[in-house]
Amino acid sequence: MQRRLGNDSQLDEFIKANFYELRIGAEQVARNTYCKDGIEDVTLEQIYGVFVQTYKISQKQAVFLQNLERQTEVDYVYGIPRNIARVKGLIADRQRVILISDMYLDGDTIRRMLVKVDPVFEGIPLYVSSNEEKKNKYSGNLFRAVKEKEHLEYREWVHTGDNIHSDYNVPKSLGISSERYAADGLLEIEKHYFKNENDAGTQLMLGAAKLARLYGEKSEEYRLGCGIGGPVLYPYVEWLLADSVKRGINRLYFVARDGYLLKEIADELVRQNDFPVSTRYIYGSRKAWRIPDSEGLQDEIREIYEGAYKDRIFGLSDMADFFQMGEEELSGFLPPNLCKKQVMWNISVTTIVLNYLLRRPDFLKRLSQIYERKRKLLIDYLRQEIDIHDDKFAFVDLAGTGLTQECLAKVLGQFYEGKVKNYFFRLDQIKEAICDYYVFYPNFVPYYVLLEMLCRAPHEQTVGYEETEDGRIIPVFTEVDGLAIVKHGVPEFIRGARRFAGIYEEVLTKNPGFSGSVSCILPYLNYIYHSPDPTVLDYFGDMPDMLTGREKQVSRYGPKLSDKDIKNLFWYRGDQVPEYGYKGASLPYSLLRCTEKQKRKIERYQWLYGSLYGRVYRYIRKAVSSKLDYRAASVYDCIPNCIAIYGAGKVGQRFYRQITGREKVNGIRYSSDVVLWLDRNYEMYQREGMPVCAPAEAMKQEYAMLVIAVAQKSVADSIEKSLLEIGVERHKIFWLRQ
C-alpha cells in the first residue's frame, strides 16, 4: 500500500512515506480505544478513524484508504492447494464446513478473497470477529457464538488452524477436537535476509518463493531452488532479456552448463511476456572451447594456463589433461622423475614444465596436430548451431574471466566477421577484449563458484565434439558427474527456480514499477558461504564439483571430513599446503561441516604442528614410513637424464654435486648424466681439477637440456644470448632459479 500511495497527490507526504508504520500503530490505538465492554475486535473503519482523528485526513480519504486496503488484500491473495483440496474433499463426503476468522477485515472482503482463489468458498458459512458478533477466537467467544448459531455440539466439531493458542489450545479447552496446521514458513536463509518488513520488493520476492514452494514439490532441493536459485538468478535473466530487446538482439545462445537453468528461467519469462527473443542451448566448456590456434600457439597456451589452470595442476595426469593429450604420450616429453605418481608438482614446477614443453619443437608439432582436429570439429559445430546471418545474437554465460569467450570469438572469426557479444552475471575484470561484454552485477564476489553451483545442469560436462554418420556434429561428454548431479537433486532445484520465476514474473507484471532486485544477491551468497543452516550446508557441500573438465572422478564442493582426513590435512601434511590431498574444492566449506569435537582436534593439530614436538614427530615418521602418498617435486625433478651445465661458480658447483648425486636435495638423491660442464673461465677451473670445458663444446655433444646455473637472471639472459649466437637451440636452454 505504501508503494501504491506514492503517486497520490491528495495525501500528506509524511503519511505516504511512513504509511506502513502508521497503519500498524493506528490498529493498536483502535484496539485500545474500542476493545472494551465485551467488544473483542475492531473494524477497518475504526482503524482508519484513527487517521481521521490524529492526522486530520478527510472522511473521503479514509474511505479511499479502506477500499485500497481491501483491494490490495484481494489482489495479493493466493490459495494453498492442499487446503482447498481438503475442503473440497470434506464437501464431497457431505461433511459440514464452516469458516471462522479473527480479522479486522469485513466478511464481504474475506469472501471476495476466498472466491478469488476458488469458487468452492462461495456458499460456505463464514464467521468473522470484526462482524456484528465482535467476538474472537483468542477468548473462545467466537467459537461459542458459532456453536449457538449453527446449533453444534463441541464434540461434533473438528477445528483446524495455524495459531497455537487461538486455533489449538482454546478450542481444545472447550472440548473441540483440534488440529494444528503446520504452515509453510520462510526458509532459514529468508529469515536471515528478512530484517526489514517495510520493503514491498522484499515482501513480493519472499512471497513468490513461499508460494512456489506451496505449489510444487516437497523435496529440500526443490524448496532451495524456489528460495535461493530463483531469487538470485531471476534479476539477471530479467535484465538480460530487457537489455537484449533494447539492443535489438533477438537470438540468445545459453552456454552449457551454467546456461541451462538461466535458459529455463528465460523461457518462462519469454512465454509470459512474449519477448521477441529466441533462446537456444549450446554445448561448450572451458575444455571444449579453449583450443589455441597454430599461430600464437605458445602465447595462447600460456594465457589459458595463467587464466584458469595455474593452481590446478599437481602432476603428470593434470598436465596431460590440460594439453588434452594422453599421459603416456606426454611422459615421453618429460624427465622420468616428474612422471612418478607419488611426486606432487607445485606452481613453480608446473611453470617450469610448461616453459620447457613449449620450447620443444617436437612437442609443439604434436600439440598442433591434436588441436587442429579438435578445432575443426568445434568450427563445424558452431557453424551448425549458430545463426550468423546478421549480428543480432549474443551468448549468455554466468561468471568468469571471459577467457573462454575470447577463445570462442577467435574460433568464430574463421567464418564470422562481426564482434561477438556476451552477457555475464559477473566478470572478474574489465579489460580490452575482442568481444563485447554486457555485465549485470559488477560486484566482486571472491566465492563466485557458488553462483556456478546454483546453475548446475542435469548432464555431463562437454569435453569435445564428434561427427555422426549423417554428418552432424554432436557434443562429447565426460561420464564423471552427470548421474551424480541428478542423484543430488539438481533437477528438482531447477524446477523450483523456474517455478519461482514464473510466479514472481506474474506478480511483478501485475505491479508496474517493481522489478527483480539485486539487493538479495550478496547477502544470500554471504549466508551460503559463511553461515549456512544445515540444509543449505549439506546441499552445497555435497554438490558434485567439476569445473575444469579435467577431473577423473566425482568430487564434492565441501565434503564432510573424517577424523582421518583432519589428521592428514593438519598433522601429517609435512611442508605441503593443507589443500593438497583434500578431496573437495573448498576446505573452508568443509570446515563449516565439522563437529565441535573435530574443530577442537583441528585447533590441537595446528598448535602441535608448529611445535618442536610436531617437527620431530613428522621427521621421524617420514624417515621410518615407506607409505607416504606423495613427495613434493623440486626443480631438480625437471632435469632430464642427459644434460649440459653452464656455470662453474659456487651456484654451478653446488648444482653439479646435487644433480649428479654427490649431495642429496631434501633427502632425495638425483643422478642425471652431465655430458658437458661449460664456463667461459674453463681454463681456470680445469687447473683446479674440474671437468669444465669451453662454451664452444656445446655444439659438439648431444644433450636434452642445457642448464644455466647462475644466481642472477640478468647474467643468465646474457649467457643464453651468447649460446644462441654459437648455434645452441633455444628450446634446450634453461635457467632454473636456484
PDB file of N, CA and C in Angstrom, residues 100-149:
ATOM      1  N   ILE A 100     -14.039 -19.771  10.106  1.00  0.00           N
ATOM      2  CA  ILE A 100     -14.030 -18.856  11.246  1.00  0.00           C
ATOM      3  C   ILE A 100     -12.726 -18.066  11.218  1.00  0.00           C
ATOM      4  N   SER A 101     -12.796 -16.734  11.350  1.00  0.00           N
ATOM      5  CA  SER A 101     -11.592 -15.915  11.213  1.00  0.00           C
ATOM      6  C   SER A 101     -11.548 -14.793  12.232  1.00  0.00           C
ATOM      7  N   ASP A 102     -10.394 -14.653  12.884  1.00  0.00           N
ATOM      8  CA  ASP A 102     -10.103 -13.445  13.655  1.00  0.00           C
ATOM      9  C   ASP A 102      -9.512 -12.428  12.688  1.00  0.00           C
ATOM     10  N   MET A 103     -10.258 -11.372  12.358  1.00  0.00           N
ATOM     11  CA  MET A 103      -9.782 -10.454  11.316  1.00  0.00           C
ATOM     12  C   MET A 103     -10.523  -9.135  11.389  1.00  0.00           C
ATOM     13  N   TYR A 104      -9.777  -8.035  11.207  1.00  0.00           N
ATOM     14  CA  TYR A 104     -10.406  -6.718  11.170  1.00  0.00           C
ATOM     15  C   TYR A 104     -11.104  -6.464   9.837  1.00  0.00           C
ATOM     16  N   LEU A 105     -10.776  -7.253   8.788  1.00  0.00           N
ATOM     17  CA  LEU A 105     -11.486  -7.109   7.513  1.00  0.00           C
ATOM     18  C   LEU A 105     -12.917  -7.610   7.651  1.00  0.00           C
ATOM     19  N   ASP A 106     -13.829  -7.010   6.903  1.00  0.00           N
ATOM     20  CA  ASP A 106     -15.233  -7.424   6.955  1.00  0.00           C
ATOM     21  C   ASP A 106     -15.433  -8.735   6.206  1.00  0.00           C
ATOM     22  N   GLY A 107     -16.534  -9.395   6.482  1.00  0.00           N
ATOM     23  CA  GLY A 107     -16.833 -10.684   5.876  1.00  0.00           C
ATOM     24  C   GLY A 107     -16.939 -10.632   4.369  1.00  0.00           C
ATOM     25  N   ASP A 108     -17.482  -9.545   3.838  1.00  0.00           N
ATOM     26  CA  ASP A 108     -17.618  -9.438   2.384  1.00  0.00           C
ATOM     27  C   ASP A 108     -16.251  -9.432   1.694  1.00  0.00           C
ATOM     28  N   THR A 109     -15.282  -8.708   2.274  1.00  0.00           N
ATOM     29  CA  THR A 109     -13.941  -8.664   1.681  1.00  0.00           C
ATOM     30  C   THR A 109     -13.267 -10.029   1.769  1.00  0.00           C
ATOM     31  N   ILE A 110     -13.391 -10.682   2.916  1.00  0.00           N
ATOM     32  CA  ILE A 110     -12.791 -12.010   3.069  1.00  0.00           C
ATOM     33  C   ILE A 110     -13.430 -12.983   2.087  1.00  0.00           C
ATOM     34  N   ARG A 111     -14.743 -12.854   1.878  1.00  0.00           N
ATOM     35  CA  ARG A 111     -15.415 -13.729   0.912  1.00  0.00           C
ATOM     36  C   ARG A 111     -14.864 -13.495  -0.504  1.00  0.00           C
ATOM     37  N   ARG A 112     -14.626 -12.243  -0.847  1.00  0.00           N
ATOM     38  CA  ARG A 112     -14.040 -11.951  -2.165  1.00  0.00           C
ATOM     39  C   ARG A 112     -12.671 -12.609  -2.318  1.00  0.00           C
ATOM     40  N   MET A 113     -11.878 -12.552  -1.251  1.00  0.00           N
ATOM     41  CA  MET A 113     -10.553 -13.174  -1.288  1.00  0.00           C
ATOM     42  C   MET A 113     -10.673 -14.683  -1.489  1.00  0.00           C
ATOM     43  N   LEU A 114     -11.591 -15.298  -0.765  1.00  0.00           N
ATOM     44  CA  LEU A 114     -11.770 -16.747  -0.835  1.00  0.00           C
ATOM     45  C   LEU A 114     -12.260 -17.192  -2.210  1.00  0.00           C
ATOM     46  N   VAL A 115     -13.259 -16.494  -2.708  1.00  0.00           N
ATOM     47  CA  VAL A 115     -13.840 -16.874  -4.003  1.00  0.00           C
ATOM     48  C   VAL A 115     -12.839 -16.640  -5.128  1.00  0.00           C
ATOM     49  N   LYS A 116     -11.960 -15.657  -4.954  1.00  0.00           N
ATOM     50  CA  LYS A 116     -10.941 -15.422  -5.974  1.00  0.00           C
ATOM     51  C   LYS A 116     -10.063 -16.652  -6.155  1.00  0.00           C
ATOM     52  N   VAL A 117      -9.688 -17.319  -5.059  1.00  0.00           N
ATOM     53  CA  VAL A 117      -8.794 -18.469  -5.179  1.00  0.00           C
ATOM     54  C   VAL A 117      -9.544 -19.727  -5.588  1.00  0.00           C
ATOM     55  N   ASP A 118     -10.865 -19.820  -5.229  1.00  0.00           N
ATOM     56  CA  ASP A 118     -11.637 -20.989  -5.673  1.00  0.00           C
ATOM     57  C   ASP A 118     -13.127 -20.755  -5.419  1.00  0.00           C
ATOM     58  N   PRO A 119     -13.977 -21.053  -6.403  1.00  0.00           N
ATOM     59  CA  PRO A 119     -15.425 -20.840  -6.253  1.00  0.00           C
ATOM     60  C   PRO A 119     -16.058 -21.698  -5.162  1.00  0.00           C
ATOM     61  N   VAL A 120     -15.382 -22.731  -4.701  1.00  0.00           N
ATOM     62  CA  VAL A 120     -15.948 -23.617  -3.693  1.00  0.00           C
ATOM     63  C   VAL A 120     -16.330 -22.850  -2.433  1.00  0.00           C
ATOM     64  N   PHE A 121     -15.684 -21.694  -2.200  1.00  0.00           N
ATOM     65  CA  PHE A 121     -15.920 -20.940  -0.975  1.00  0.00           C
ATOM     66  C   PHE A 121     -17.143 -20.027  -1.053  1.00  0.00           C
ATOM     67  N   GLU A 122     -17.821 -20.023  -2.191  1.00  0.00           N
ATOM     68  CA  GLU A 122     -18.948 -19.114  -2.382  1.00  0.00           C
ATOM     69  C   GLU A 122     -20.042 -19.315  -1.343  1.00  0.00           C
ATOM     70  N   GLY A 123     -20.399 -20.562  -1.081  1.00  0.00           N
ATOM     71  CA  GLY A 123     -21.560 -20.793  -0.227  1.00  0.00           C
ATOM     72  C   GLY A 123     -21.252 -21.303   1.165  1.00  0.00           C
ATOM     73  N   ILE A 124     -19.971 -21.343   1.554  1.00  0.00           N
ATOM     74  CA  ILE A 124     -19.611 -21.866   2.875  1.00  0.00           C
ATOM     75  C   ILE A 124     -19.852 -20.789   3.938  1.00  0.00           C
ATOM     76  N   PRO A 125     -20.531 -21.128   5.049  1.00  0.00           N
ATOM     77  CA  PRO A 125     -20.757 -20.150   6.128  1.00  0.00           C
ATOM     78  C   PRO A 125     -19.435 -19.564   6.621  1.00  0.00           C
ATOM     79  N   LEU A 126     -19.427 -18.260   6.913  1.00  0.00           N
ATOM     80  CA  LEU A 126     -18.212 -17.558   7.316  1.00  0.00           C
ATOM     81  C   LEU A 126     -18.513 -16.676   8.520  1.00  0.00           C
ATOM     82  N   TYR A 127     -17.736 -16.840   9.567  1.00  0.00           N
ATOM     83  CA  TYR A 127     -17.859 -16.006  10.774  1.00  0.00           C
ATOM     84  C   TYR A 127     -16.547 -15.247  10.962  1.00  0.00           C
ATOM     85  N   VAL A 128     -16.679 -13.926  11.144  1.00  0.00           N
ATOM     86  CA  VAL A 128     -15.501 -13.067  11.257  1.00  0.00           C
ATOM     87  C   VAL A 128     -15.612 -12.243  12.534  1.00  0.00           C
ATOM     88  N   SER A 129     -14.502 -12.122  13.250  1.00  0.00           N
ATOM     89  CA  SER A 129     -14.514 -11.443  14.552  1.00  0.00           C
ATOM     90  C   SER A 129     -14.879  -9.968  14.448  1.00  0.00           C
ATOM     91  N   SER A 130     -14.644  -9.342  13.299  1.00  0.00           N
ATOM     92  CA  SER A 130     -14.946  -7.916  13.170  1.00  0.00           C
ATOM     93  C   SER A 130     -16.383  -7.661  12.726  1.00  0.00           C
ATOM     94  N   ASN A 131     -17.152  -8.718  12.442  1.00  0.00           N
ATOM     95  CA  ASN A 131     -18.555  -8.534  12.079  1.00  0.00           C
ATOM     96  C   ASN A 131     -19.381  -8.234  13.320  1.00  0.00           C
ATOM     97  N   GLU A 132     -20.655  -8.388  13.214  1.00  0.00           N
ATOM     98  CA  GLU A 132     -21.538  -7.926  14.284  1.00  0.00           C
ATOM     99  C   GLU A 132     -21.271  -8.604  15.623  1.00  0.00           C
ATOM    100  N   GLU A 133     -20.742  -9.837  15.588  1.00  0.00           N
ATOM    101  CA  GLU A 133     -20.510 -10.525  16.869  1.00  0.00           C
ATOM    102  C   GLU A 133     -19.460  -9.808  17.712  1.00  0.00           C
ATOM    103  N   LYS A 134     -18.426  -9.287  17.075  1.00  0.00           N
ATOM    104  CA  LYS A 134     -17.304  -8.629  17.749  1.00  0.00           C
ATOM    105  C   LYS A 134     -16.685  -9.528  18.822  1.00  0.00           C
ATOM    106  N   LYS A 135     -16.663 -10.829  18.551  1.00  0.00           N
ATOM    107  CA  LYS A 135     -16.033 -11.799  19.435  1.00  0.00           C
ATOM    108  C   LYS A 135     -14.898 -12.472  18.654  1.00  0.00           C
ATOM    109  N   ASN A 136     -13.840 -12.887  19.376  1.00  0.00           N
ATOM    110  CA  ASN A 136     -12.723 -13.502  18.665  1.00  0.00           C
ATOM    111  C   ASN A 136     -12.426 -14.918  19.151  1.00  0.00           C
ATOM    112  N   LYS A 137     -11.593 -15.581  18.419  1.00  0.00           N
ATOM    113  CA  LYS A 137     -11.206 -16.956  18.774  1.00  0.00           C
ATOM    114  C   LYS A 137     -10.272 -16.962  19.979  1.00  0.00           C
ATOM    115  N   TYR A 138      -9.496 -15.901  20.124  1.00  0.00           N
ATOM    116  CA  TYR A 138      -8.494 -15.857  21.188  1.00  0.00           C
ATOM    117  C   TYR A 138      -9.129 -16.072  22.559  1.00  0.00           C
ATOM    118  N   SER A 139     -10.293 -15.453  22.755  1.00  0.00           N
ATOM    119  CA  SER A 139     -11.008 -15.607  24.032  1.00  0.00           C
ATOM    120  C   SER A 139     -11.876 -16.856  24.062  1.00  0.00           C
ATOM    121  N   GLY A 140     -12.148 -17.409  22.878  1.00  0.00           N
ATOM    122  CA  GLY A 140     -13.057 -18.551  22.769  1.00  0.00           C
ATOM    123  C   GLY A 140     -14.486 -18.138  22.506  1.00  0.00           C
ATOM    124  N   ASN A 141     -14.779 -16.847  22.601  1.00  0.00           N
ATOM    125  CA  ASN A 141     -16.165 -16.396  22.464  1.00  0.00           C
ATOM    126  C   ASN A 141     -16.705 -16.536  21.039  1.00  0.00           C
ATOM    127  N   LEU A 142     -15.818 -16.451  20.030  1.00  0.00           N
ATOM    128  CA  LEU A 142     -16.300 -16.642  18.667  1.00  0.00           C
ATOM    129  C   LEU A 142     -16.719 -18.100  18.446  1.00  0.00           C
ATOM    130  N   PHE A 143     -16.012 -19.036  19.076  1.00  0.00           N
ATOM    131  CA  PHE A 143     -16.413 -20.446  18.996  1.00  0.00           C
ATOM    132  C   PHE A 143     -17.790 -20.643  19.648  1.00  0.00           C
ATOM    133  N   ARG A 144     -17.966 -19.962  20.764  1.00  0.00           N
ATOM    134  CA  ARG A 144     -19.255 -20.086  21.466  1.00  0.00           C
ATOM    135  C   ARG A 144     -20.393 -19.521  20.601  1.00  0.00           C
ATOM    136  N   ALA A 145     -20.122 -18.375  19.939  1.00  0.00           N
ATOM    137  CA  ALA A 145     -21.151 -17.775  19.085  1.00  0.00           C
ATOM    138  C   ALA A 145     -21.501 -18.692  17.912  1.00  0.00           C
ATOM    139  N   VAL A 146     -20.497 -19.305  17.314  1.00  0.00           N
ATOM    140  CA  VAL A 146     -20.737 -20.220  16.195  1.00  0.00           C
ATOM    141  C   VAL A 146     -21.532 -21.426  16.675  1.00  0.00           C
ATOM    142  N   LYS A 147     -21.211 -21.922  17.865  1.00  0.00           N
ATOM    143  CA  LYS A 147     -21.918 -23.087  18.427  1.00  0.00           C
ATOM    144  C   LYS A 147     -23.410 -22.791  18.555  1.00  0.00           C
ATOM    145  N   GLU A 148     -23.727 -21.575  19.041  1.00  0.00           N
ATOM    146  CA  GLU A 148     -25.133 -21.229  19.237  1.00  0.00           C
ATOM    147  C   GLU A 148     -25.847 -21.031  17.897  1.00  0.00           C
ATOM    148  N   LYS A 149     -25.216 -20.318  16.989  1.00  0.00           N
ATOM    149  CA  LYS A 149     -25.885 -20.004  15.727  1.00  0.00           C
ATOM    150  C   LYS A 149     -26.018 -21.214  14.811  1.00  0.00           C
TER     151      LYS A 149
END
